[in-house]
mmCIF file of C-alpha atoms in Angstrom:
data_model
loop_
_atom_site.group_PDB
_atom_site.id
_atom_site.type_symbol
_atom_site.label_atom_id
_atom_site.label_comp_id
_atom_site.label_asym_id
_atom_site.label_seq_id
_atom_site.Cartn_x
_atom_site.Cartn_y
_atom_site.Cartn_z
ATOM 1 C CA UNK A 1063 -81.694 92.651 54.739
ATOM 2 C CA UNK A 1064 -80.113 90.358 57.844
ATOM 3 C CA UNK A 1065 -82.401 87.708 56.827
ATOM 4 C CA UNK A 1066 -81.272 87.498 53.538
ATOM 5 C CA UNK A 1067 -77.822 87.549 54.366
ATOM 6 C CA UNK A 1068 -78.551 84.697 56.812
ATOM 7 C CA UNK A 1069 -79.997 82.809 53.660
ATOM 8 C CA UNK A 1070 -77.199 83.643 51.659
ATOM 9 C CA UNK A 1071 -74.780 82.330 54.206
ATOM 10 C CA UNK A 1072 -76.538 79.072 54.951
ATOM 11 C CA UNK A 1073 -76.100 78.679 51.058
ATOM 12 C CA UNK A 1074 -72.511 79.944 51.152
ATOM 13 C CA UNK A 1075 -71.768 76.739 53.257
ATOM 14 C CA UNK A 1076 -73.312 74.760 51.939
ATOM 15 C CA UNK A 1077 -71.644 74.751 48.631
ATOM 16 C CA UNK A 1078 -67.939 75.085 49.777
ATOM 17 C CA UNK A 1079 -65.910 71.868 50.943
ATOM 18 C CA UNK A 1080 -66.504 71.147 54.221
ATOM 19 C CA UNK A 1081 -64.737 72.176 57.391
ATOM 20 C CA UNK A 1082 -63.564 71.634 60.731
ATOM 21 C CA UNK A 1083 -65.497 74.264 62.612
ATOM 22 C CA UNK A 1084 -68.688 74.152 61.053
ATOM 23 C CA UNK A 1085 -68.645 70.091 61.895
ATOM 24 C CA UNK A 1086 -67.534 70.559 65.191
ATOM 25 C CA UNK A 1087 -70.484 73.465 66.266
ATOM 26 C CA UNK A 1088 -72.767 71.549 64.578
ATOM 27 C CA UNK A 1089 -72.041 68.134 66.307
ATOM 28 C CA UNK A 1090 -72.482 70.404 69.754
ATOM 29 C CA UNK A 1091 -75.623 71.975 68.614
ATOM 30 C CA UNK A 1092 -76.896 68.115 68.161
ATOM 31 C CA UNK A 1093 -75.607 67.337 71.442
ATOM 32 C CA UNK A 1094 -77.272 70.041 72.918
ATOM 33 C CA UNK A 1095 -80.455 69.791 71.710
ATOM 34 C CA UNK A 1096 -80.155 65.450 72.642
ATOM 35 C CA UNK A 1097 -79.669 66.956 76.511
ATOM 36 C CA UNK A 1098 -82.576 68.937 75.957
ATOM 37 C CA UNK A 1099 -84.291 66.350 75.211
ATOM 38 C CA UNK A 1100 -83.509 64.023 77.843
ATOM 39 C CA UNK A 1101 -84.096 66.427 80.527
ATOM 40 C CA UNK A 1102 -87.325 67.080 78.944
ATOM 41 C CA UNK A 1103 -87.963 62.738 79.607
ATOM 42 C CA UNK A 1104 -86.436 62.602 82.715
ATOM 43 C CA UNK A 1105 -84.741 65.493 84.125
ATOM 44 C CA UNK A 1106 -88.309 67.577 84.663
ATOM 45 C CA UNK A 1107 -90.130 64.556 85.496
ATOM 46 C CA UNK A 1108 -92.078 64.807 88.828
ATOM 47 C CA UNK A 1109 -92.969 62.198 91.246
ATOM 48 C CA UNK A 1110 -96.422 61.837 91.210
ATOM 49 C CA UNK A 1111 -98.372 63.747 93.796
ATOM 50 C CA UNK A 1112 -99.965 61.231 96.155
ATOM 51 C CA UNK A 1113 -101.628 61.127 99.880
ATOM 52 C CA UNK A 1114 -102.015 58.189 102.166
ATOM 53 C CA UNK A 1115 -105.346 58.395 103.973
ATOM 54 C CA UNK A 1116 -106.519 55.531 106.443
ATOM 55 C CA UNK A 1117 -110.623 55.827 107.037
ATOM 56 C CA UNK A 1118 -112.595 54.505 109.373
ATOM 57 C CA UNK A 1119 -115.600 56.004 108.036
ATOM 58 C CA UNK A 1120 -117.423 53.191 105.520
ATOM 59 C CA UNK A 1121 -115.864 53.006 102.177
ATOM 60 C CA UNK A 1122 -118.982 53.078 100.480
ATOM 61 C CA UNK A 1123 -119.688 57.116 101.860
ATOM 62 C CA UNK A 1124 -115.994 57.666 101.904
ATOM 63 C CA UNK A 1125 -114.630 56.912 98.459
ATOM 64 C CA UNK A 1126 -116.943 59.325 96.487
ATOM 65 C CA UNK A 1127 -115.560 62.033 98.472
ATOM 66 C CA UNK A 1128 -112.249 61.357 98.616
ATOM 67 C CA UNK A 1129 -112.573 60.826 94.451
ATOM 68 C CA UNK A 1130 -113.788 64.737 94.359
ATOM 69 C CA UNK A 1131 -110.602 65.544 95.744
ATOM 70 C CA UNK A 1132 -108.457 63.277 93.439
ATOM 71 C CA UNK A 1133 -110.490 64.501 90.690
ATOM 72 C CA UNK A 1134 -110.112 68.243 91.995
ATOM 73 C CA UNK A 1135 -106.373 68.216 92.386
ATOM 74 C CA UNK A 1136 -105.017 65.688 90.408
ATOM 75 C CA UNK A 1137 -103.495 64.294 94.113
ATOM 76 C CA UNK A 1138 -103.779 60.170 94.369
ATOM 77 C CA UNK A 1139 -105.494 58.941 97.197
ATOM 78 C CA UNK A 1140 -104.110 55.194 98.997
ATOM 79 C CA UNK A 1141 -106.485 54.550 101.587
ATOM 80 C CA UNK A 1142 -106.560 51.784 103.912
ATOM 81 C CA UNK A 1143 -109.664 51.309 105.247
ATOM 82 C CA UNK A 1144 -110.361 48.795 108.296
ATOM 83 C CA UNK A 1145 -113.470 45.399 108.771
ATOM 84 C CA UNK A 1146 -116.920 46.366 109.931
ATOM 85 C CA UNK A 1147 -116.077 44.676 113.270
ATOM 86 C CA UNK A 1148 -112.863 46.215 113.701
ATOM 87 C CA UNK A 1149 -112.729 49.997 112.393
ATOM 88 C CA UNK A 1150 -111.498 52.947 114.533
ATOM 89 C CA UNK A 1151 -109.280 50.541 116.889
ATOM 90 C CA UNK A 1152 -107.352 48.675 114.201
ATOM 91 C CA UNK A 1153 -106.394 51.714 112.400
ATOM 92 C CA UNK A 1154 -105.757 53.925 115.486
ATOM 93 C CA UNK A 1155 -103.267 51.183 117.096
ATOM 94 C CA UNK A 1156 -101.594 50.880 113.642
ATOM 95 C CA UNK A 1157 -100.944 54.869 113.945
ATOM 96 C CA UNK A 1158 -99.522 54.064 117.250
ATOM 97 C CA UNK A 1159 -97.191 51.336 116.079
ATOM 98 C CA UNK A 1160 -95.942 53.477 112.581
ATOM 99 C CA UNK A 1161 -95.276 56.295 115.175
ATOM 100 C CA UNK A 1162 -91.459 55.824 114.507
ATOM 101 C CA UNK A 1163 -92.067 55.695 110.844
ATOM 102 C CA UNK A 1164 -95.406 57.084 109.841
ATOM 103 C CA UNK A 1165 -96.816 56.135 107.058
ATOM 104 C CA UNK A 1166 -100.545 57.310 107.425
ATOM 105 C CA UNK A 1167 -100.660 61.149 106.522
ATOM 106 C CA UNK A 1168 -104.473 61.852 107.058
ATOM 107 C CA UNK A 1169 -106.550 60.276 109.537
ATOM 108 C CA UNK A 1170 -110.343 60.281 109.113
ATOM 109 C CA UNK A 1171 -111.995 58.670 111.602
ATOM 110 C CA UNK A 1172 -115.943 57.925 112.018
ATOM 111 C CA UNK A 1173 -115.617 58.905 115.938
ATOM 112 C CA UNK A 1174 -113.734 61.109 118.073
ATOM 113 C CA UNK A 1175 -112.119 59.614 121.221
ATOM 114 C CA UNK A 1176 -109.492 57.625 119.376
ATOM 115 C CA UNK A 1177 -108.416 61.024 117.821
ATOM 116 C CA UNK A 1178 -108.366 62.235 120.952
ATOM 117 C CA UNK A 1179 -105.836 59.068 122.423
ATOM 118 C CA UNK A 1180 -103.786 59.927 119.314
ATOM 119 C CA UNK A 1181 -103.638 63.565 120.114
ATOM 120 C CA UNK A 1182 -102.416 62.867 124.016
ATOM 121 C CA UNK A 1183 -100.002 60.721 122.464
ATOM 122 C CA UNK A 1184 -98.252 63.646 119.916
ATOM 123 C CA UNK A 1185 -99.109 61.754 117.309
ATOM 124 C CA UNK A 1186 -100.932 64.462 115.311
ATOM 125 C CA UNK A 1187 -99.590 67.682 113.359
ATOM 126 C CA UNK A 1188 -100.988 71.234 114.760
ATOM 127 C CA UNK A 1189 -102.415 73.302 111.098
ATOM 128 C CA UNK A 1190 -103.640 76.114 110.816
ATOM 129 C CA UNK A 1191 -106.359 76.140 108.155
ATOM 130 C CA UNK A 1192 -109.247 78.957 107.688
ATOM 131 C CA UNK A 1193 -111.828 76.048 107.122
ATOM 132 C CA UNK A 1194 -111.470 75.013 110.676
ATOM 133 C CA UNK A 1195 -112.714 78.307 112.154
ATOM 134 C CA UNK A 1196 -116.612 77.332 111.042
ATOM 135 C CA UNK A 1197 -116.572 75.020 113.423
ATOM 136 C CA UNK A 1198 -118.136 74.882 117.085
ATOM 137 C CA UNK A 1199 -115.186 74.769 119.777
ATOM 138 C CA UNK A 1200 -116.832 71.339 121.172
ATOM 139 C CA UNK A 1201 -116.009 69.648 118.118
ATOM 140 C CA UNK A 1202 -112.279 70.722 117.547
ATOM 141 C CA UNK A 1203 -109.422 70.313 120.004
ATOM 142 C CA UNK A 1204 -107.989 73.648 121.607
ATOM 143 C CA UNK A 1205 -104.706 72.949 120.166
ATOM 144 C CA UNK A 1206 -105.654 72.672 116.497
ATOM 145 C CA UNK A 1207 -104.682 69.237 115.675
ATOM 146 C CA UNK A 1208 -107.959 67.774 114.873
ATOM 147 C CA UNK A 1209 -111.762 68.903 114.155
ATOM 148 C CA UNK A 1210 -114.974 67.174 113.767
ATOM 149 C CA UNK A 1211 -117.362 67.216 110.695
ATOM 150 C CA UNK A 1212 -120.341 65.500 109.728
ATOM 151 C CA UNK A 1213 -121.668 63.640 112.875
ATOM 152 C CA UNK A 1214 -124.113 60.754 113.274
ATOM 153 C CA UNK A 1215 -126.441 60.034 115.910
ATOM 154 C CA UNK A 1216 -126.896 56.748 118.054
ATOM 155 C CA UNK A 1217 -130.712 55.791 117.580
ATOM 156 C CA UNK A 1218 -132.805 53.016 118.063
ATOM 157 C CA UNK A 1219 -133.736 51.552 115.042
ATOM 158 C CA UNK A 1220 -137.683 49.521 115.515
ATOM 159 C CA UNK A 1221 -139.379 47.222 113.002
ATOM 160 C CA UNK A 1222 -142.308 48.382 112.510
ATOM 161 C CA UNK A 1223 -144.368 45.076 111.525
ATOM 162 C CA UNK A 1224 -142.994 43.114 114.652
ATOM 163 C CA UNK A 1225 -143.773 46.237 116.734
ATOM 164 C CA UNK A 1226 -146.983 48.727 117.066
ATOM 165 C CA UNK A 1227 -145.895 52.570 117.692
ATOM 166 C CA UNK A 1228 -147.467 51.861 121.430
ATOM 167 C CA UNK A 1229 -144.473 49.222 122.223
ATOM 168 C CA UNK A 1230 -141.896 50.959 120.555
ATOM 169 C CA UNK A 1231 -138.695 51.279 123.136
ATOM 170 C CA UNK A 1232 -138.043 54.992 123.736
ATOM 171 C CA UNK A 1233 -134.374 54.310 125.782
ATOM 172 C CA UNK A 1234 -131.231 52.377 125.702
ATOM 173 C CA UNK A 1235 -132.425 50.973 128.714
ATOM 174 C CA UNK A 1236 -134.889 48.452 126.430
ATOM 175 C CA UNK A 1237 -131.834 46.605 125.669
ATOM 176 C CA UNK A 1238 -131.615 45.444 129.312
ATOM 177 C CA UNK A 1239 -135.614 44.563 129.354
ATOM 178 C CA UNK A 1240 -136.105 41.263 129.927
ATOM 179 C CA UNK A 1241 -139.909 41.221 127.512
ATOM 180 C CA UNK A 1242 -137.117 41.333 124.635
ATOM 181 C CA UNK A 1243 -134.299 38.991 125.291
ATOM 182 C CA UNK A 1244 -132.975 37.594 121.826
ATOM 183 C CA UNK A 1245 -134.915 40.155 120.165
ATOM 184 C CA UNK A 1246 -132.983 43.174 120.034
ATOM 185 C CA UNK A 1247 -129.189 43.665 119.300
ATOM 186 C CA UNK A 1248 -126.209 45.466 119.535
ATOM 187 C CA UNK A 1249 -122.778 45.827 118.018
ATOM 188 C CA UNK A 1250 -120.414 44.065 119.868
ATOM 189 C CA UNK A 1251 -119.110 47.300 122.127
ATOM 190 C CA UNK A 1252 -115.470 47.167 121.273
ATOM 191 C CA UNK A 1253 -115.267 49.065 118.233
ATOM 192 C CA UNK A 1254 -116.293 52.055 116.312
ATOM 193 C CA UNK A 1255 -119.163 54.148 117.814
ATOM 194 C CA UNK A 1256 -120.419 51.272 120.121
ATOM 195 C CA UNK A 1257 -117.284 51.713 121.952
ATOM 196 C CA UNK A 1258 -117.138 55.196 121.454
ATOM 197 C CA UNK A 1259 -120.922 55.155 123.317
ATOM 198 C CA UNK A 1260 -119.561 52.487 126.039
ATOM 199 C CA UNK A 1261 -116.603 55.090 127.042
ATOM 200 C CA UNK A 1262 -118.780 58.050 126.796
ATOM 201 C CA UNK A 1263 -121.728 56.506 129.007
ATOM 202 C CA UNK A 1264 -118.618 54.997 131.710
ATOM 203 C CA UNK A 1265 -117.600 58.551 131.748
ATOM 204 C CA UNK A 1266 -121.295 60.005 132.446
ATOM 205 C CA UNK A 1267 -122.588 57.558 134.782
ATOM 206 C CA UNK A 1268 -119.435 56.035 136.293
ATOM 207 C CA UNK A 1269 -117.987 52.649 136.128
ATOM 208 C CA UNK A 1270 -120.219 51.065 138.484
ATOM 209 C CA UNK A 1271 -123.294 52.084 136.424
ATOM 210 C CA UNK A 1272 -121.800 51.251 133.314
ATOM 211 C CA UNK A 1273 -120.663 47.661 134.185
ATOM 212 C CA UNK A 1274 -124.372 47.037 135.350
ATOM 213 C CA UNK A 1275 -125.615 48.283 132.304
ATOM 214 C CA UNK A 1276 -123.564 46.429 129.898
ATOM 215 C CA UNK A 1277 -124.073 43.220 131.950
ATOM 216 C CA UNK A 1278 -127.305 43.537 131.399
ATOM 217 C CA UNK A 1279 -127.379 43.996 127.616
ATOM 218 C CA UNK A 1280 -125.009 41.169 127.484
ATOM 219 C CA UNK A 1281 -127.405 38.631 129.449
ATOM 220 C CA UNK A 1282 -130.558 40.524 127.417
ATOM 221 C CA UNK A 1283 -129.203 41.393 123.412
ATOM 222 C CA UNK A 1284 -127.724 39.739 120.531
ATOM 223 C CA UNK A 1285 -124.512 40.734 120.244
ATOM 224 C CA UNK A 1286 -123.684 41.401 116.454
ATOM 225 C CA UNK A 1287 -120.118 42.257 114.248
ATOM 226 C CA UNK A 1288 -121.368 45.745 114.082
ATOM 227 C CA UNK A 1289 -123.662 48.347 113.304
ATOM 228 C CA UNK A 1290 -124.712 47.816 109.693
ATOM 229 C CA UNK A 1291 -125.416 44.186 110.901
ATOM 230 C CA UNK A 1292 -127.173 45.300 113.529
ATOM 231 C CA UNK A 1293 -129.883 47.814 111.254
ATOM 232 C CA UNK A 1294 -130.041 44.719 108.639
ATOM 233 C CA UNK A 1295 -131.580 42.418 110.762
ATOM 234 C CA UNK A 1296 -133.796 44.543 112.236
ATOM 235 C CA UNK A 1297 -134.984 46.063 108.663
ATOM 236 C CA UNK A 1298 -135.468 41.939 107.839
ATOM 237 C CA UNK A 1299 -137.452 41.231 110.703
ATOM 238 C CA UNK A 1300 -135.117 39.004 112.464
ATOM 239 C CA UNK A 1301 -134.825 41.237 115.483
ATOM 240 C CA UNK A 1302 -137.236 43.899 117.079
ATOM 241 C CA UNK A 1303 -135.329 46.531 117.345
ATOM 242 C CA UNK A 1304 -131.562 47.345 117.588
ATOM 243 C CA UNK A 1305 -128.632 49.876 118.879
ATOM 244 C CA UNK A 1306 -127.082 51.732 115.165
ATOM 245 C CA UNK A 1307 -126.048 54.824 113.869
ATOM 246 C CA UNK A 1308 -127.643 57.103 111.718
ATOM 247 C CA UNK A 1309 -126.576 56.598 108.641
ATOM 248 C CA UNK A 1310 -126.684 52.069 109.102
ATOM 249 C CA UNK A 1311 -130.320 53.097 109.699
ATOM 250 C CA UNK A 1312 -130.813 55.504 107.244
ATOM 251 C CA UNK A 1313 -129.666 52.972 104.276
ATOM 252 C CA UNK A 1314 -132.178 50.473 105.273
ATOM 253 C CA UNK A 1315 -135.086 53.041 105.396
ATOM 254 C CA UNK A 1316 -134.280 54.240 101.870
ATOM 255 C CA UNK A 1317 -134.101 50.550 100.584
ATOM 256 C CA UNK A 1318 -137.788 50.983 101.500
ATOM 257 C CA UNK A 1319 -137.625 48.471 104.513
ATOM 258 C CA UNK A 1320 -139.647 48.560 107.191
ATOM 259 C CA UNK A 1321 -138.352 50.482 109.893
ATOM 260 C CA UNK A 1322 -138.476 53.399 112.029
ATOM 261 C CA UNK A 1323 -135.861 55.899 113.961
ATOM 262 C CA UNK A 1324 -135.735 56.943 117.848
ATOM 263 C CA UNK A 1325 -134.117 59.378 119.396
ATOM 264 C CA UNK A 1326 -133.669 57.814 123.081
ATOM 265 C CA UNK A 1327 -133.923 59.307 126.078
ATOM 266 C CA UNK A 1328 -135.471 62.602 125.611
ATOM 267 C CA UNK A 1329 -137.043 62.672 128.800
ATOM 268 C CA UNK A 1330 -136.736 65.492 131.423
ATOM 269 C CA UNK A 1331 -134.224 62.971 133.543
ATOM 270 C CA UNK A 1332 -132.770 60.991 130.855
ATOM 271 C CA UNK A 1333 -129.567 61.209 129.149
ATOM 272 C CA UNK A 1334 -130.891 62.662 125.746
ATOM 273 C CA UNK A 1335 -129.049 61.060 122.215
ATOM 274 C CA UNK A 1336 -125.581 60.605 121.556
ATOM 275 C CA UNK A 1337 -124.144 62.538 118.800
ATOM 276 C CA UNK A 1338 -120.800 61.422 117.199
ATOM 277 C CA UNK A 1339 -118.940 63.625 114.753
ATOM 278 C CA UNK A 1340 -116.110 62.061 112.362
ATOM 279 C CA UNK A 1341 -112.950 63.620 112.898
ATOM 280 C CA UNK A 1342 -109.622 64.096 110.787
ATOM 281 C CA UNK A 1343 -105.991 64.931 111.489
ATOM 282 C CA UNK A 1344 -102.679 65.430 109.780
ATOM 283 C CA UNK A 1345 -100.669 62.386 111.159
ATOM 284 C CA UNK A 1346 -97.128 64.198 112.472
ATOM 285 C CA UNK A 1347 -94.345 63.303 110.740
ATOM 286 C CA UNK A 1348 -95.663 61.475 107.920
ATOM 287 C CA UNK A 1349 -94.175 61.463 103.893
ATOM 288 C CA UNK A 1350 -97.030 64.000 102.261
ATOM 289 C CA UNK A 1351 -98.051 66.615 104.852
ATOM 290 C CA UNK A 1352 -98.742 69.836 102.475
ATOM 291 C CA UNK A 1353 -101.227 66.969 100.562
ATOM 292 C CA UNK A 1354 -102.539 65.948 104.128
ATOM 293 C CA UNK A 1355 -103.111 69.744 104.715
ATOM 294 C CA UNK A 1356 -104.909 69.956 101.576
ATOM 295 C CA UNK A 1357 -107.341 67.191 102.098
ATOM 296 C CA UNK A 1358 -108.008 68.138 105.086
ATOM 297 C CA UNK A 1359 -109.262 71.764 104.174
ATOM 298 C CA UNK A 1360 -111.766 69.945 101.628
ATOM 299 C CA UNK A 1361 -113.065 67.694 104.081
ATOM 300 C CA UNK A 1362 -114.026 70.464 106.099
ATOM 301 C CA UNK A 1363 -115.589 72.839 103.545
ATOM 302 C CA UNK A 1364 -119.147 73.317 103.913
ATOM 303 C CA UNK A 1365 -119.880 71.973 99.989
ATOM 304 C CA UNK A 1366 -117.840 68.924 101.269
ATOM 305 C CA UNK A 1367 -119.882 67.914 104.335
ATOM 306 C CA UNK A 1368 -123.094 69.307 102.366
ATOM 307 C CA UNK A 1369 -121.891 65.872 99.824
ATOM 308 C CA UNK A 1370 -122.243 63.651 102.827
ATOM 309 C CA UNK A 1371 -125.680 65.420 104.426
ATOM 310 C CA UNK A 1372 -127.086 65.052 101.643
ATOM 311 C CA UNK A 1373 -125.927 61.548 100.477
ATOM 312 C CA UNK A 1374 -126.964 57.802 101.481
ATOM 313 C CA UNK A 1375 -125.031 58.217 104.692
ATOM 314 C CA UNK A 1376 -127.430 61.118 106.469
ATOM 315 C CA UNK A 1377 -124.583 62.835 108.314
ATOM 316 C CA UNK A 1378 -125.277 65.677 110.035
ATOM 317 C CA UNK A 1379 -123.789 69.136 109.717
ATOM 318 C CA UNK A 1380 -121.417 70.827 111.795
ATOM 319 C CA UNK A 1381 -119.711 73.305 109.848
ATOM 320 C CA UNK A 1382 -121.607 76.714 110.601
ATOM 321 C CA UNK A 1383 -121.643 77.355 106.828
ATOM 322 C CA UNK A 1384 -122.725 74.165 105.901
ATOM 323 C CA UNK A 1385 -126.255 74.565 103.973
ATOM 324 C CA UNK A 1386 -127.305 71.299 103.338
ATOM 325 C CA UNK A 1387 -130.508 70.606 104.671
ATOM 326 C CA UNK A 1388 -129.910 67.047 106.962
ATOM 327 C CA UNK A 1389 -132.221 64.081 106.867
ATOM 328 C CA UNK A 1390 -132.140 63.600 110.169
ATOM 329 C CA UNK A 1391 -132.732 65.448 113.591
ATOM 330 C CA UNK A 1392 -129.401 67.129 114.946
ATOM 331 C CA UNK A 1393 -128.625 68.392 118.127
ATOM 332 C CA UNK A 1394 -131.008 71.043 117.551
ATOM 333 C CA UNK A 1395 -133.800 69.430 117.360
ATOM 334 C CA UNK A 1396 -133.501 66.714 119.458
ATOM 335 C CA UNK A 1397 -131.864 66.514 123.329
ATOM 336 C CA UNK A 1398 -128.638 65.528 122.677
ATOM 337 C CA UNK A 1399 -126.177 63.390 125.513
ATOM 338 C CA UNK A 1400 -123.995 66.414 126.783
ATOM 339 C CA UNK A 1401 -120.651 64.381 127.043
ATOM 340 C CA UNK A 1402 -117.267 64.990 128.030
ATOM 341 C CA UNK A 1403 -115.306 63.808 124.832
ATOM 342 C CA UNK A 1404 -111.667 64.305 127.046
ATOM 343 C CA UNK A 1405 -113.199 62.595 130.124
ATOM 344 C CA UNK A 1406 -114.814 59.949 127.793
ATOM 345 C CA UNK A 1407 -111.197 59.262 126.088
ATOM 346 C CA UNK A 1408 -109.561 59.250 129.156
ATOM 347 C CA UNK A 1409 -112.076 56.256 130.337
ATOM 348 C CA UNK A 1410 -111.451 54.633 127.344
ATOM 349 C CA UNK A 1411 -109.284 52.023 128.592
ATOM 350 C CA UNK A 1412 -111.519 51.210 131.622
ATOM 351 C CA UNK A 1413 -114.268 50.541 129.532
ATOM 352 C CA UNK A 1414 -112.399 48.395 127.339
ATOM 353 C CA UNK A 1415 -111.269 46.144 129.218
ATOM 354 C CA UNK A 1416 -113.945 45.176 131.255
ATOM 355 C CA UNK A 1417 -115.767 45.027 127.955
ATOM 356 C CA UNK A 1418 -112.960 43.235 126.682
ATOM 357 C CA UNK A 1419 -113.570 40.200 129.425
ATOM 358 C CA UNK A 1420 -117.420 40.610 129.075
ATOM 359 C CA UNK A 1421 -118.023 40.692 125.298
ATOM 360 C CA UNK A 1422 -115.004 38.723 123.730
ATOM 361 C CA UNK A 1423 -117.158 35.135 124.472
ATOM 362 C CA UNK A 1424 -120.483 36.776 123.964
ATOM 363 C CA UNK A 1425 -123.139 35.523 121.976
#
């Protein structure tokens, strides 16, 4: 019955002369449901949800992951991303400069002892995330700003057509040997994980040691822009062997080139291998922290760093969870450099500039 008397109505007034009150509501009815629909076009629009992330970890391992996320969350990703010869410094001293006005929000570096300057600086955001707690103490700080995932190892990396297993160099040391001048390399030790390695073997052996050593290399290696070179030219036969990471070494070997990995120093008295984990951080202070937060917890889930133990880059696991079977050896089955990564940080600027002096005319 009330919706036929609603009919009849609408009928009813529609075939009596107009008048004023009917106009008027319906003119506001029109206006109302115009506002409606310009709130629906702009007032409920959202910004779009975005993250600034600078990476010193290679682009070409980097960018898949960081796509998952986008993909995962709908979140866009602006990375800035450093050169081969420069990574790690450049984009830790531009942290330090933004300081006053941040505009990095997650930091994901391919070492650890620049995260480590940044941290003694305040420059990073304490979180407290559930991913972090899989996790070894040794490769998170005590504080909670940053963690390490994902690590690579520093390895020798040997032609094997220039040299017979019986000559292959089993220590750093080979770089300073004298029976291979201009035939082995190394990155120049000012960036990325060669500098890491410089500040970490300054801290272990003092400076004394170190300086020796490093004049040595100088007077003995090729001095390249940095590690990728470095595995290249070795996998093309234009050096014997080479200084590299992992993952620079692990490329080459599944391009099918000619090469072979060693662990140095595994003897009773020697140092063992250096193993570097990337690390990330929530910049302090910076536009998109909740999104920071929330890349961070993927990049430390075990599927996450199970992406990059299993991919071209070879990383090796840290997370406890993390079942991905690795590529390479890890600290578990290989002696692995035990290193101070606070003493190492705090050399940092020793090492660098006497490097700096040594290395910025080298060869």
């Amino acid at each position: 019955m009330a919706a036929t008397t609603l009919a009849n109505g609408a009928r009813l007034a529609a075939s009596t002369k107009p008048e004023i009150a009917p106009t008027k509501l319906g003119r506001s009815f029109l206006s109302f449901l115009l506002f409606v629909a310009l709130c629906a076009v702009g007032c409920g629009k959202k910004k779009p949800q975005e993250v600034v992330v600078y990476t010193a970890h290679d682009d070409v391992f980097s960018a898949p992951v960081l796509r998952g996320f986008n993909e995962q969350t709908g979140i866009e990703i602006l990375t800035k991303t450093d050169t081969e010869s420069t990574k790690t410094v450049g984009l830790a001293e531009a942290i330090l400069a933004e300081r006053g006005r941040p505009r990095c929000d997650l930091f994901w570096n391919n070492e650890v002892l620049h995260m480590i300057r940044l941290d003694k600086e305040g420059l990073l955001e304490k979180v407290n995330l559930p991913e972090t707690a899989d996790y070894p103490a040794q490769y998170k700080s005590s504080d909670g700003t940053w963690v390490g995932f994902a690590a690579r190892a520093r390895v020798l990396v040997v032609n094997t057509n220039r040299m017979a297993a019986a000559r292959r160099p089993k220590t750093i040391h080979a770089l300073t040997d004298p029976q291979w001048r201009d035939q082995c390399a190394i990155a120049k030790p000012l960036f990325g994980t060669t500098a890491t390695h410089a500040a970490c073997l300054f801290a272990t052996w003092g400076d004394e040691k170190a300086k020796d050593f490093f004049e040595k290399v100088k007077a003995n290696a090729k001095i390249l822009s940095g590690n990728r070179d470095v595995a290249r030219r070795v996998a093309a036969g234009e050096l014997a062997f080479g200084l590299t990471d992992t993952d620079d070494a692990m490329v080459e070997m599944d391009a099918g080139s000619p090469i072979a990995i060693i662990y140095p120093d595994q003897g009773e008295d020697e140092l063992g291998t250096l193993f570097i984990p990337n690390t990330v951080a929530v910049i302090k202070g910076s536009a998109h922290q909740e999104n920071a937060k929330l890349l961070m917890a993927y990049l430390l889930k075990p599927e996450t760093e199970g992406l990059l133990v299993r991919g071209e880059s070879a990383q090796i696991p840290l997370n406890t969870k993390t079942t991905a079977v690795p590529r390479v050896e890890t600290p578990g089955t290989v002696k692995a450099m035990q290193v101070d990564f606070e003493a190492a940080a705090d050399k940092w600027n020793t090492a660098y500039e006497f490097l700096r002096t040594e290395f910025t005319a080298a060869k």
